[in-house]
Amino acid sequence: MLTRWGHHTRALWNLALEHRLMVGRKHDGVSWVWSTEQCLLLTEIRNDSDESVHWIRDLPATAGQQVLRRLDHAFKSWANPDHHARRPLFKRRDSAMSIPFPGQKVRIRRLNRRWAEVHIPKLGGLRFRLSRALGGELRSCTLVRDGLGWHVSFGIHTGTGAAEPNEKPGCGVDFGVKVAAWVSTESTPRIMPPSLTQGEQLRLKVLERRKARQVTYAKKHQGGKYSNRLRRTIAQIAALRARQARRRLDFTHKLTTDLAKNHGFVGIEDLHILNMVKSAKGTAAQPGVGVGRKRALNRGIYDNTPGERRRQLDYKTLLYGSQLRPVPPHGTSQTCPECGERDVRSRIGCGREFACVHCGYTGHADRTASIEIEARARRMGDTVIKSTRSARKGARGRPTDTRLRAAPGAHVS
């Protein structure tokens, strides 16, 4: 039933998104449809006796309304110039499944110290592992499926605001690939342990090759229809990937919590990740050079999740009384911490060694960058600098704040 509902929420998202884009094209982007109007249409469709829309009646009404409200949030983020979000996209069949519910429509009953039960509309009670106390007012409930099964997450309103400044010394952090993070106040780097063991990496490689053979066979002999063996292979790959993502997220949470709790401010580079991970393959007329090495570098950047680290530091610094200070990233690893001179020749090749050509200072390039980041963050203080992120191109037809306010049913915070 949950799998069926997951496909229903995906279909409803795509249907509502197409409806909004159609209305936007009809009115030249001046008027948009929001969840207030679409919820009324959803009620009319649910009351219709047409068998072609029986799947909408099968999905709980509150879950369908939450999908439309999430679409509102996606459009507002797209319209916000300070939010670097792209336009809402249609969801593929193989995308992650999620079924949202409002908090007032679910009930939670604690069974014992480790287990609890959540009551879902039209489904009943589901037991789940109580990994931590809720500690606040329940606002939302979302059922999510990944490669390891179904999980439940709760949105909780704790009522806590920004903490008072903790008056602790600040630091600068240089996030990298080989070195996950180098804190300016520490003499040794923080290395992220491998997200997969050697045995798991070998097994993943075997499964990827098996999947490629099975997909080729299915296209050649079965008209592209997936067999049960191919589906089992895909499920095994997804389980390994989900376990890898869990370990990576665990390290990221521990790192960001430690940085926010034990420092008065945290200086980081204001990077634009999409520019950093652009492909080097080029075009057919002008093919790229070192495409394989650039692809491996892109995988290393994504594996260290710099965007997720910044997102977590955004809210954790407020909780622990510290500040997040993004600084311009240009030349941080080329500036000497002793004499303050910036010179490209101070970096020896592409290695991790730094040797100043002016004063003779030597050290690790990542530690040098972290010291410079801290210095820039101190000079920055409480001021707000212009972001180094470039504006996205191709934003034609993007709604603006004016359109949001003029649109009926819009609630702009």
mmCIF file of C-alpha atoms in Angstrom:
data_model
loop_
_atom_site.group_PDB
_atom_site.id
_atom_site.type_symbol
_atom_site.label_atom_id
_atom_site.label_comp_id
_atom_site.label_asym_id
_atom_site.label_seq_id
_atom_site.Cartn_x
_atom_site.Cartn_y
_atom_site.Cartn_z
ATOM 1 C CA MET A 1 0.000 0.000 0.000
ATOM 2 C CA LEU A 2 2.810 2.436 0.830
ATOM 3 C CA THR A 3 4.495 1.712 -2.491
ATOM 4 C CA ARG A 4 1.233 2.344 -4.309
ATOM 5 C CA TRP A 5 0.723 5.611 -2.428
ATOM 6 C CA GLY A 6 4.290 6.629 -3.249
ATOM 7 C CA HIS A 7 3.563 6.329 -6.969
ATOM 8 C CA HIS A 8 0.297 8.240 -6.462
ATOM 9 C CA THR A 9 2.064 11.187 -4.791
ATOM 10 C CA ARG A 10 4.578 11.292 -7.647
ATOM 11 C CA ALA A 11 1.781 11.298 -10.242
ATOM 12 C CA LEU A 12 -0.108 14.002 -8.344
ATOM 13 C CA TRP A 13 3.017 16.168 -8.167
ATOM 14 C CA ASN A 14 3.547 15.865 -11.923
ATOM 15 C CA LEU A 15 -0.112 16.559 -12.664
ATOM 16 C CA ALA A 16 -0.229 19.644 -10.426
ATOM 17 C CA LEU A 17 3.063 20.948 -11.819
ATOM 18 C CA GLU A 18 1.833 20.590 -15.401
ATOM 19 C CA HIS A 19 -1.365 22.426 -14.452
ATOM 20 C CA ARG A 20 0.588 25.329 -12.950
ATOM 21 C CA LEU A 21 2.924 25.590 -15.918
ATOM 22 C CA MET A 22 -0.025 25.501 -18.301
ATOM 23 C CA VAL A 23 -1.749 28.377 -16.462
ATOM 24 C CA GLY A 24 1.533 30.310 -16.365
ATOM 25 C CA ARG A 25 2.002 29.938 -20.134
ATOM 26 C CA LYS A 26 -1.598 30.987 -20.753
ATOM 27 C CA HIS A 27 -1.189 34.210 -18.747
ATOM 28 C CA ASP A 28 2.415 34.908 -19.843
ATOM 29 C CA GLY A 29 3.741 34.272 -16.341
ATOM 30 C CA VAL A 30 1.655 37.051 -14.780
ATOM 31 C CA SER A 31 -0.743 34.769 -12.902
ATOM 32 C CA TRP A 32 -0.034 31.450 -11.207
ATOM 33 C CA VAL A 33 -2.150 28.765 -9.589
ATOM 34 C CA TRP A 34 -1.422 27.851 -5.986
ATOM 35 C CA SER A 35 -2.425 25.107 -3.597
ATOM 36 C CA THR A 36 -5.507 27.034 -2.443
ATOM 37 C CA GLU A 37 -7.122 26.649 -5.858
ATOM 38 C CA GLN A 38 -5.664 23.222 -6.580
ATOM 39 C CA CYS A 39 -6.960 21.789 -3.293
ATOM 40 C CA LEU A 40 -10.481 22.742 -4.400
ATOM 41 C CA LEU A 41 -9.884 20.983 -7.727
ATOM 42 C CA LEU A 42 -8.508 17.980 -5.843
ATOM 43 C CA THR A 43 -11.724 17.743 -3.804
ATOM 44 C CA GLU A 44 -13.834 17.880 -6.977
ATOM 45 C CA ILE A 45 -11.757 15.135 -8.589
ATOM 46 C CA ARG A 46 -12.070 12.932 -5.499
ATOM 47 C CA ASN A 47 -15.865 13.329 -5.588
ATOM 48 C CA ASP A 48 -15.989 12.388 -9.261
ATOM 49 C CA SER A 49 -17.104 8.843 -10.043
ATOM 50 C CA ASP A 50 -14.820 8.500 -13.052
ATOM 51 C CA GLU A 51 -12.754 5.328 -12.768
ATOM 52 C CA SER A 52 -9.769 6.922 -14.520
ATOM 53 C CA VAL A 53 -9.024 8.987 -11.385
ATOM 54 C CA HIS A 54 -9.565 6.215 -8.836
ATOM 55 C CA TRP A 55 -5.897 6.493 -7.821
ATOM 56 C CA ILE A 56 -6.519 9.998 -6.474
ATOM 57 C CA ARG A 57 -9.314 8.654 -4.282
ATOM 58 C CA ASP A 58 -7.027 5.866 -3.089
ATOM 59 C CA LEU A 59 -4.473 8.390 -1.786
ATOM 60 C CA PRO A 60 -5.451 10.019 1.548
ATOM 61 C CA ALA A 61 -6.777 13.528 1.003
ATOM 62 C CA THR A 62 -4.429 15.058 3.565
ATOM 63 C CA ALA A 63 -1.408 13.534 1.806
ATOM 64 C CA GLY A 64 -2.530 14.997 -1.523
ATOM 65 C CA GLN A 65 -2.960 18.432 0.038
ATOM 66 C CA GLN A 66 0.529 18.253 1.541
ATOM 67 C CA VAL A 67 1.956 17.456 -1.909
ATOM 68 C CA LEU A 68 0.362 20.627 -3.289
ATOM 69 C CA ARG A 69 1.713 22.692 -0.387
ATOM 70 C CA ARG A 70 5.196 21.324 -1.026
ATOM 71 C CA LEU A 71 4.832 22.411 -4.628
ATOM 72 C CA ASP A 72 4.030 25.905 -3.316
ATOM 73 C CA HIS A 73 7.272 25.880 -1.364
ATOM 74 C CA ALA A 74 9.221 24.792 -4.472
ATOM 75 C CA PHE A 75 7.760 27.649 -6.531
ATOM 76 C CA LYS A 76 8.489 30.238 -3.827
ATOM 77 C CA SER A 77 12.087 29.056 -3.549
ATOM 78 C CA TRP A 78 12.377 29.329 -7.326
ATOM 79 C CA ALA A 79 11.020 32.893 -7.208
ATOM 80 C CA ASN A 80 13.283 33.980 -4.347
ATOM 81 C CA PRO A 81 16.449 35.604 -5.776
ATOM 82 C CA ASP A 82 18.327 34.864 -2.533
ATOM 83 C CA HIS A 83 17.488 31.150 -2.771
ATOM 84 C CA HIS A 84 19.575 29.296 -5.341
ATOM 85 C CA ALA A 85 16.841 26.863 -6.317
ATOM 86 C CA ARG A 86 15.983 25.774 -9.823
ATOM 87 C CA ARG A 87 12.494 25.565 -11.190
ATOM 88 C CA PRO A 88 10.380 22.613 -9.971
ATOM 89 C CA LEU A 89 10.950 19.505 -12.071
ATOM 90 C CA PHE A 90 8.787 16.533 -12.930
ATOM 91 C CA LYS A 91 9.520 13.407 -10.913
ATOM 92 C CA ARG A 92 10.608 10.226 -12.622
ATOM 93 C CA ARG A 93 9.279 6.821 -11.727
ATOM 94 C CA ASP A 94 12.593 5.801 -10.168
ATOM 95 C CA SER A 95 12.824 8.919 -7.971
ATOM 96 C CA ALA A 96 12.711 8.644 -4.182
ATOM 97 C CA MET A 97 9.269 7.863 -2.762
ATOM 98 C CA SER A 98 7.837 10.080 -0.031
ATOM 99 C CA ILE A 99 4.321 10.380 1.396
ATOM 100 C CA PRO A 100 3.741 13.550 3.465
ATOM 101 C CA PHE A 101 1.055 14.019 6.135
ATOM 102 C CA PRO A 102 0.218 17.025 8.326
ATOM 103 C CA GLY A 103 1.024 16.614 11.981
ATOM 104 C CA GLN A 104 -2.578 16.974 13.186
ATOM 105 C CA LYS A 105 -3.677 13.946 11.124
ATOM 106 C CA VAL A 106 -1.279 11.429 12.663
ATOM 107 C CA ARG A 107 -1.036 10.098 16.208
ATOM 108 C CA ILE A 108 2.033 8.712 17.953
ATOM 109 C CA ARG A 109 1.830 6.189 20.760
ATOM 110 C CA ARG A 110 4.935 5.101 22.637
ATOM 111 C CA LEU A 111 5.093 1.339 23.208
ATOM 112 C CA ASN A 112 8.293 1.051 25.235
ATOM 113 C CA ARG A 113 11.719 2.597 25.530
ATOM 114 C CA ARG A 114 12.794 1.663 21.998
ATOM 115 C CA TRP A 115 9.614 1.335 19.964
ATOM 116 C CA ALA A 116 6.599 3.502 19.161
ATOM 117 C CA GLU A 117 3.601 3.414 16.844
ATOM 118 C CA VAL A 118 2.372 6.057 14.418
ATOM 119 C CA HIS A 119 -1.238 5.978 13.214
ATOM 120 C CA ILE A 120 -1.545 6.804 9.501
ATOM 121 C CA PRO A 121 -4.912 7.733 7.909
ATOM 122 C CA LYS A 122 -6.500 4.869 5.910
ATOM 123 C CA LEU A 123 -3.683 2.546 6.965
ATOM 124 C CA GLY A 124 -3.629 2.210 10.730
ATOM 125 C CA GLY A 125 -0.727 1.805 13.137
ATOM 126 C CA LEU A 126 2.864 1.335 11.989
ATOM 127 C CA ARG A 127 5.571 0.389 14.454
ATOM 128 C CA PHE A 128 8.876 2.246 14.152
ATOM 129 C CA ARG A 129 12.168 2.363 15.985
ATOM 130 C CA LEU A 130 12.159 5.329 18.369
ATOM 131 C CA SER A 131 15.726 6.501 17.726
ATOM 132 C CA ARG A 132 15.333 9.731 19.705
ATOM 133 C CA ALA A 133 12.734 11.618 21.721
ATOM 134 C CA LEU A 134 10.509 13.928 19.696
ATOM 135 C CA GLY A 135 10.835 16.798 22.155
ATOM 136 C CA GLY A 136 8.270 19.211 20.771
ATOM 137 C CA GLU A 137 5.012 19.771 18.941
ATOM 138 C CA LEU A 138 4.421 17.507 15.950
ATOM 139 C CA ARG A 139 3.991 19.546 12.753
ATOM 140 C CA SER A 140 4.491 17.030 9.945
ATOM 141 C CA CYS A 141 5.080 13.358 9.250
ATOM 142 C CA THR A 142 6.727 11.933 6.135
ATOM 143 C CA LEU A 143 7.109 8.313 5.087
ATOM 144 C CA VAL A 144 10.201 7.845 2.910
ATOM 145 C CA ARG A 145 11.593 4.801 1.145
ATOM 146 C CA ASP A 146 15.248 4.251 0.267
ATOM 147 C CA GLY A 147 17.318 1.207 -0.594
ATOM 148 C CA LEU A 148 17.062 -0.122 2.974
ATOM 149 C CA GLY A 149 13.273 0.095 3.327
ATOM 150 C CA TRP A 150 10.654 2.509 4.628
ATOM 151 C CA HIS A 151 11.419 5.168 7.235
ATOM 152 C CA VAL A 152 9.383 7.793 9.037
ATOM 153 C CA SER A 153 10.532 11.331 9.819
ATOM 154 C CA PHE A 154 8.757 13.937 11.912
ATOM 155 C CA GLY A 155 8.835 17.703 11.691
ATOM 156 C CA ILE A 156 8.931 19.032 15.257
ATOM 157 C CA HIS A 157 8.433 22.569 16.521
ATOM 158 C CA THR A 158 10.646 22.876 19.593
ATOM 159 C CA GLY A 159 10.065 26.582 20.216
ATOM 160 C CA THR A 160 13.768 27.257 20.664
ATOM 161 C CA GLY A 161 15.261 30.386 19.104
ATOM 162 C CA ALA A 162 18.765 31.605 18.460
ATOM 163 C CA ALA A 163 21.060 31.082 21.416
ATOM 164 C CA GLU A 164 23.148 33.792 23.035
ATOM 165 C CA PRO A 165 26.721 34.198 21.705
ATOM 166 C CA ASN A 166 28.918 31.561 23.313
ATOM 167 C CA GLU A 167 31.983 33.883 23.407
ATOM 168 C CA LYS A 168 34.288 31.105 22.209
ATOM 169 C CA PRO A 169 37.220 31.582 19.821
ATOM 170 C CA GLY A 170 36.434 31.361 16.118
ATOM 171 C CA CYS A 171 37.956 29.189 13.421
ATOM 172 C CA GLY A 172 38.293 28.833 9.696
ATOM 173 C CA VAL A 173 37.534 25.546 7.946
ATOM 174 C CA ASP A 174 38.803 24.422 4.566
ATOM 175 C CA PHE A 175 36.670 21.648 3.104
ATOM 176 C CA GLY A 176 38.455 19.424 0.621
ATOM 177 C CA VAL A 177 38.403 16.042 -1.085
ATOM 178 C CA LYS A 178 41.344 14.079 0.284
ATOM 179 C CA VAL A 179 41.176 16.043 3.516
ATOM 180 C CA ALA A 180 37.530 16.296 4.522
ATOM 181 C CA ALA A 181 38.097 19.368 6.706
ATOM 182 C CA TRP A 182 41.070 21.207 8.158
ATOM 183 C CA VAL A 183 40.254 23.497 11.078
ATOM 184 C CA SER A 184 42.589 26.459 11.483
ATOM 185 C CA THR A 185 42.911 25.917 15.260
ATOM 186 C CA GLU A 186 44.024 22.289 14.858
ATOM 187 C CA SER A 187 47.323 20.842 13.707
ATOM 188 C CA THR A 188 45.915 17.655 12.170
ATOM 189 C CA PRO A 189 43.217 17.274 9.503
ATOM 190 C CA ARG A 190 39.868 15.578 9.892
ATOM 191 C CA ILE A 191 39.590 12.647 7.525
ATOM 192 C CA MET A 192 36.254 11.134 6.594
ATOM 193 C CA PRO A 193 36.424 7.336 6.929
ATOM 194 C CA PRO A 194 35.596 5.351 3.779
ATOM 195 C CA SER A 195 31.852 5.255 3.264
ATOM 196 C CA LEU A 196 32.185 1.708 1.883
ATOM 197 C CA THR A 197 34.596 -1.006 2.966
ATOM 198 C CA GLN A 198 36.863 -2.695 0.444
ATOM 199 C CA GLY A 199 34.563 -5.698 0.319
ATOM 200 C CA GLU A 200 31.515 -3.491 -0.250
ATOM 201 C CA GLN A 201 33.311 -1.553 -2.983
ATOM 202 C CA LEU A 202 34.175 -4.819 -4.744
ATOM 203 C CA ARG A 203 30.619 -6.079 -4.376
ATOM 204 C CA LEU A 204 29.252 -2.798 -5.757
ATOM 205 C CA LYS A 205 31.540 -3.054 -8.763
ATOM 206 C CA VAL A 206 30.381 -6.644 -9.424
ATOM 207 C CA LEU A 207 26.728 -5.645 -9.100
ATOM 208 C CA GLU A 208 27.141 -2.685 -11.458
ATOM 209 C CA ARG A 209 28.666 -4.953 -14.108
ATOM 210 C CA ARG A 210 25.919 -7.525 -13.597
ATOM 211 C CA LYS A 211 23.284 -4.827 -13.977
ATOM 212 C CA ALA A 212 24.861 -3.613 -17.236
ATOM 213 C CA ARG A 213 24.805 -7.142 -18.680
ATOM 214 C CA GLN A 214 21.219 -7.737 -17.594
ATOM 215 C CA VAL A 215 20.013 -4.403 -19.001
ATOM 216 C CA THR A 216 21.701 -5.163 -22.331
ATOM 217 C CA TYR A 217 20.048 -8.584 -22.430
ATOM 218 C CA ALA A 218 16.633 -7.111 -21.559
ATOM 219 C CA LYS A 219 16.875 -4.559 -24.369
ATOM 220 C CA LYS A 220 17.988 -7.177 -26.875
ATOM 221 C CA HIS A 221 15.692 -10.100 -26.044
ATOM 222 C CA GLN A 222 12.822 -8.800 -23.868
ATOM 223 C CA GLY A 223 11.940 -5.498 -25.480
ATOM 224 C CA GLY A 224 13.392 -3.568 -22.564
ATOM 225 C CA LYS A 225 11.253 -5.302 -19.924
ATOM 226 C CA TYR A 226 13.094 -5.793 -16.634
ATOM 227 C CA SER A 227 13.295 -9.318 -15.253
ATOM 228 C CA ASN A 228 13.006 -10.215 -11.588
ATOM 229 C CA ARG A 229 16.743 -10.918 -11.439
ATOM 230 C CA LEU A 230 17.507 -7.454 -12.793
ATOM 231 C CA ARG A 231 15.178 -5.895 -10.234
ATOM 232 C CA ARG A 232 16.939 -7.805 -7.428
ATOM 233 C CA THR A 233 20.298 -6.533 -8.697
ATOM 234 C CA ILE A 234 19.008 -2.961 -8.728
ATOM 235 C CA ALA A 235 17.674 -3.399 -5.167
ATOM 236 C CA GLN A 236 21.048 -4.710 -3.960
ATOM 237 C CA ILE A 237 22.841 -1.718 -5.504
ATOM 238 C CA ALA A 238 20.342 0.657 -3.912
ATOM 239 C CA ALA A 239 20.907 -0.914 -0.492
ATOM 240 C CA LEU A 240 24.661 -0.388 -0.744
ATOM 241 C CA ARG A 241 24.198 3.197 -1.896
ATOM 242 C CA ALA A 242 21.769 3.906 0.935
ATOM 243 C CA ARG A 243 24.201 2.499 3.503
ATOM 244 C CA GLN A 244 26.950 4.665 1.989
ATOM 245 C CA ALA A 245 24.750 7.766 2.240
ATOM 246 C CA ARG A 246 23.960 7.016 5.895
ATOM 247 C CA ARG A 247 27.622 6.792 6.857
ATOM 248 C CA ARG A 248 28.450 9.955 4.964
ATOM 249 C CA LEU A 249 25.590 11.842 6.627
ATOM 250 C CA ASP A 250 26.638 10.555 10.059
ATOM 251 C CA PHE A 251 30.155 11.963 9.629
ATOM 252 C CA THR A 252 28.767 15.266 8.325
ATOM 253 C CA HIS A 253 26.457 15.726 11.315
ATOM 254 C CA LYS A 254 29.224 14.972 13.810
ATOM 255 C CA LEU A 255 31.595 17.380 12.058
ATOM 256 C CA THR A 256 29.177 20.303 11.798
ATOM 257 C CA THR A 257 27.893 19.849 15.355
ATOM 258 C CA ASP A 258 31.422 19.928 16.750
ATOM 259 C CA LEU A 259 32.311 23.043 14.722
ATOM 260 C CA ALA A 260 29.176 24.959 15.730
ATOM 261 C CA LYS A 261 29.286 23.965 19.414
ATOM 262 C CA ASN A 262 32.950 24.652 20.142
ATOM 263 C CA HIS A 263 33.612 27.874 18.207
ATOM 264 C CA GLY A 264 32.298 31.417 18.333
ATOM 265 C CA PHE A 265 32.234 31.711 14.546
ATOM 266 C CA VAL A 266 32.942 29.326 11.694
ATOM 267 C CA GLY A 267 34.474 30.738 8.534
ATOM 268 C CA ILE A 268 34.033 28.766 5.311
ATOM 269 C CA GLU A 269 34.568 29.437 1.623
ATOM 270 C CA ASP A 270 31.542 30.738 -0.257
ATOM 271 C CA LEU A 271 31.791 28.190 -3.065
ATOM 272 C CA HIS A 272 29.540 27.621 -6.048
ATOM 273 C CA ILE A 273 29.449 23.846 -6.212
ATOM 274 C CA LEU A 274 27.734 23.586 -9.609
ATOM 275 C CA ASN A 275 30.618 25.432 -11.261
ATOM 276 C CA MET A 276 33.138 23.199 -9.517
ATOM 277 C CA VAL A 277 31.620 19.935 -10.746
ATOM 278 C CA LYS A 278 31.054 20.874 -14.391
ATOM 279 C CA SER A 279 32.002 18.111 -16.783
ATOM 280 C CA ALA A 280 35.236 18.347 -18.770
ATOM 281 C CA LYS A 281 34.094 16.212 -21.703
ATOM 282 C CA GLY A 282 33.560 19.270 -23.922
ATOM 283 C CA THR A 283 31.848 18.930 -27.294
ATOM 284 C CA ALA A 284 32.281 16.761 -30.362
ATOM 285 C CA ALA A 285 34.123 19.584 -32.121
ATOM 286 C CA GLN A 286 36.288 20.413 -29.111
ATOM 287 C CA PRO A 287 36.579 17.335 -26.854
ATOM 288 C CA GLY A 288 37.851 17.843 -23.342
ATOM 289 C CA VAL A 289 41.121 16.698 -21.797
ATOM 290 C CA GLY A 290 41.436 14.585 -18.650
ATOM 291 C CA VAL A 291 37.739 13.740 -18.595
ATOM 292 C CA GLY A 292 38.226 10.653 -16.444
ATOM 293 C CA ARG A 293 40.294 12.502 -13.829
ATOM 294 C CA LYS A 294 37.747 15.324 -13.689
ATOM 295 C CA ARG A 295 34.949 12.792 -13.275
ATOM 296 C CA ALA A 296 36.774 11.207 -10.344
ATOM 297 C CA LEU A 297 37.322 14.654 -8.821
ATOM 298 C CA ASN A 298 33.610 15.446 -9.171
ATOM 299 C CA ARG A 299 32.725 12.212 -7.380
ATOM 300 C CA GLY A 300 35.099 13.159 -4.556
ATOM 301 C CA ILE A 301 33.507 16.606 -4.242
ATOM 302 C CA TYR A 302 30.008 15.156 -4.099
ATOM 303 C CA ASP A 303 31.101 12.483 -1.631
ATOM 304 C CA ASN A 304 32.214 15.201 0.826
ATOM 305 C CA THR A 305 28.864 17.051 0.465
ATOM 306 C CA PRO A 306 30.053 20.681 0.861
ATOM 307 C CA GLY A 307 26.540 22.001 0.248
ATOM 308 C CA GLU A 308 25.053 19.806 2.974
ATOM 309 C CA ARG A 309 27.769 20.864 5.414
ATOM 310 C CA ARG A 310 26.954 24.503 4.811
ATOM 311 C CA ARG A 311 23.222 23.855 5.172
ATOM 312 C CA GLN A 312 23.759 22.169 8.535
ATOM 313 C CA LEU A 313 26.090 24.915 9.745
ATOM 314 C CA ASP A 314 23.437 27.498 8.837
ATOM 315 C CA TYR A 315 21.050 26.292 11.522
ATOM 316 C CA LYS A 316 23.448 24.672 13.997
ATOM 317 C CA THR A 317 25.430 27.872 14.514
ATOM 318 C CA LEU A 318 22.203 29.573 15.599
ATOM 319 C CA LEU A 319 21.395 26.765 18.026
ATOM 320 C CA TYR A 320 24.819 26.829 19.701
ATOM 321 C CA GLY A 321 25.400 30.606 19.819
ATOM 322 C CA SER A 322 27.993 30.873 17.054
ATOM 323 C CA GLN A 323 28.070 32.484 13.608
ATOM 324 C CA LEU A 324 28.580 31.184 10.093
ATOM 325 C CA ARG A 325 30.738 33.547 8.048
ATOM 326 C CA PRO A 326 31.178 32.678 4.345
ATOM 327 C CA VAL A 327 34.186 34.433 2.819
ATOM 328 C CA PRO A 328 35.382 34.867 -0.798
ATOM 329 C CA PRO A 329 37.283 31.726 -1.797
ATOM 330 C CA HIS A 330 39.723 33.299 -4.250
ATOM 331 C CA GLY A 331 43.362 32.591 -3.423
ATOM 332 C CA THR A 332 42.912 31.176 0.065
ATOM 333 C CA SER A 333 45.469 28.416 -0.569
ATOM 334 C CA GLN A 334 47.892 30.851 -2.271
ATOM 335 C CA THR A 335 48.126 33.404 0.566
ATOM 336 C CA CYS A 336 50.913 33.103 3.104
ATOM 337 C CA PRO A 337 49.764 33.192 6.752
ATOM 338 C CA GLU A 338 53.066 34.767 7.859
ATOM 339 C CA CYS A 339 53.670 37.657 5.460
ATOM 340 C CA GLY A 340 50.184 37.839 3.924
ATOM 341 C CA GLU A 341 51.479 37.823 0.338
ATOM 342 C CA ARG A 342 49.429 36.023 -2.291
ATOM 343 C CA ASP A 343 51.419 34.383 -5.056
ATOM 344 C CA VAL A 344 50.564 31.536 -7.411
ATOM 345 C CA ARG A 345 54.172 30.365 -7.328
ATOM 346 C CA SER A 346 53.807 29.509 -3.636
ATOM 347 C CA ARG A 347 51.834 26.393 -4.583
ATOM 348 C CA ILE A 348 54.200 23.648 -5.693
ATOM 349 C CA GLY A 349 52.508 22.042 -8.681
ATOM 350 C CA CYS A 350 49.175 20.438 -7.856
ATOM 351 C CA GLY A 351 50.391 18.899 -4.604
ATOM 352 C CA ARG A 352 49.304 19.711 -1.074
ATOM 353 C CA GLU A 353 52.477 21.598 -0.133
ATOM 354 C CA PHE A 354 52.670 25.370 0.316
ATOM 355 C CA ALA A 355 56.007 27.209 0.153
ATOM 356 C CA CYS A 356 55.952 30.993 0.235
ATOM 357 C CA VAL A 357 58.345 32.506 -2.325
ATOM 358 C CA HIS A 358 58.603 35.719 -0.290
ATOM 359 C CA CYS A 359 59.281 34.730 3.333
ATOM 360 C CA GLY A 360 60.062 31.023 2.987
ATOM 361 C CA TYR A 361 57.131 29.743 5.086
ATOM 362 C CA THR A 362 56.174 26.116 4.355
ATOM 363 C CA GLY A 363 53.193 24.048 5.379
ATOM 364 C CA HIS A 364 50.220 22.046 4.222
ATOM 365 C CA ALA A 365 48.148 23.888 1.631
ATOM 366 C CA ASP A 366 44.832 23.016 3.295
ATOM 367 C CA ARG A 367 45.985 24.261 6.694
ATOM 368 C CA THR A 368 47.277 27.426 5.050
ATOM 369 C CA ALA A 369 43.879 27.928 3.416
ATOM 370 C CA SER A 370 42.052 27.420 6.722
ATOM 371 C CA ILE A 371 44.217 30.070 8.422
ATOM 372 C CA GLU A 372 43.486 32.541 5.624
ATOM 373 C CA ILE A 373 39.760 31.727 5.811
ATOM 374 C CA GLU A 374 39.788 32.479 9.534
ATOM 375 C CA ALA A 375 41.604 35.780 8.921
ATOM 376 C CA ARG A 376 39.053 36.831 6.312
ATOM 377 C CA ALA A 377 36.194 35.822 8.597
ATOM 378 C CA ARG A 378 37.631 37.956 11.400
ATOM 379 C CA ARG A 379 37.946 40.948 9.066
ATOM 380 C CA MET A 380 34.426 40.329 7.886
ATOM 381 C CA GLY A 381 33.000 40.440 11.429
ATOM 382 C CA ASP A 382 29.248 40.881 11.486
ATOM 383 C CA THR A 383 29.108 42.507 8.051
ATOM 384 C CA VAL A 384 27.475 40.847 5.087
ATOM 385 C CA ILE A 385 29.607 40.383 1.996
ATOM 386 C CA LYS A 386 28.400 39.922 -1.538
ATOM 387 C CA SER A 387 28.101 36.263 -2.381
ATOM 388 C CA THR A 388 30.570 34.863 -4.881
ATOM 389 C CA ARG A 389 27.891 32.675 -6.377
ATOM 390 C CA SER A 390 27.133 33.583 -9.961
ATOM 391 C CA ALA A 391 23.545 34.153 -11.038
ATOM 392 C CA ARG A 392 21.910 31.248 -12.808
ATOM 393 C CA LYS A 393 21.433 31.608 -16.523
ATOM 394 C CA GLY A 394 18.383 30.640 -18.457
ATOM 395 C CA ALA A 395 15.869 31.854 -15.848
ATOM 396 C CA ARG A 396 13.456 33.105 -18.474
ATOM 397 C CA GLY A 397 9.874 32.898 -17.278
ATOM 398 C CA ARG A 398 10.905 32.704 -13.641
ATOM 399 C CA PRO A 399 8.215 34.164 -11.347
ATOM 400 C CA THR A 400 9.157 37.192 -9.265
ATOM 401 C CA ASP A 401 8.138 38.335 -5.805
ATOM 402 C CA THR A 402 5.629 40.735 -7.384
ATOM 403 C CA ARG A 403 3.861 37.898 -9.123
ATOM 404 C CA LEU A 404 3.834 35.899 -5.938
ATOM 405 C CA ARG A 405 2.131 38.651 -4.022
ATOM 406 C CA ALA A 406 -0.358 39.272 -6.840
ATOM 407 C CA ALA A 407 -1.223 35.618 -7.240
ATOM 408 C CA PRO A 408 -4.371 34.515 -5.451
ATOM 409 C CA GLY A 409 -3.828 32.243 -2.517
ATOM 410 C CA ALA A 410 -0.114 32.956 -2.200
ATOM 411 C CA HIS A 411 1.391 33.242 1.265
ATOM 412 C CA VAL A 412 4.854 34.769 1.049
ATOM 413 C CA SER A 413 6.849 34.847 4.265
#
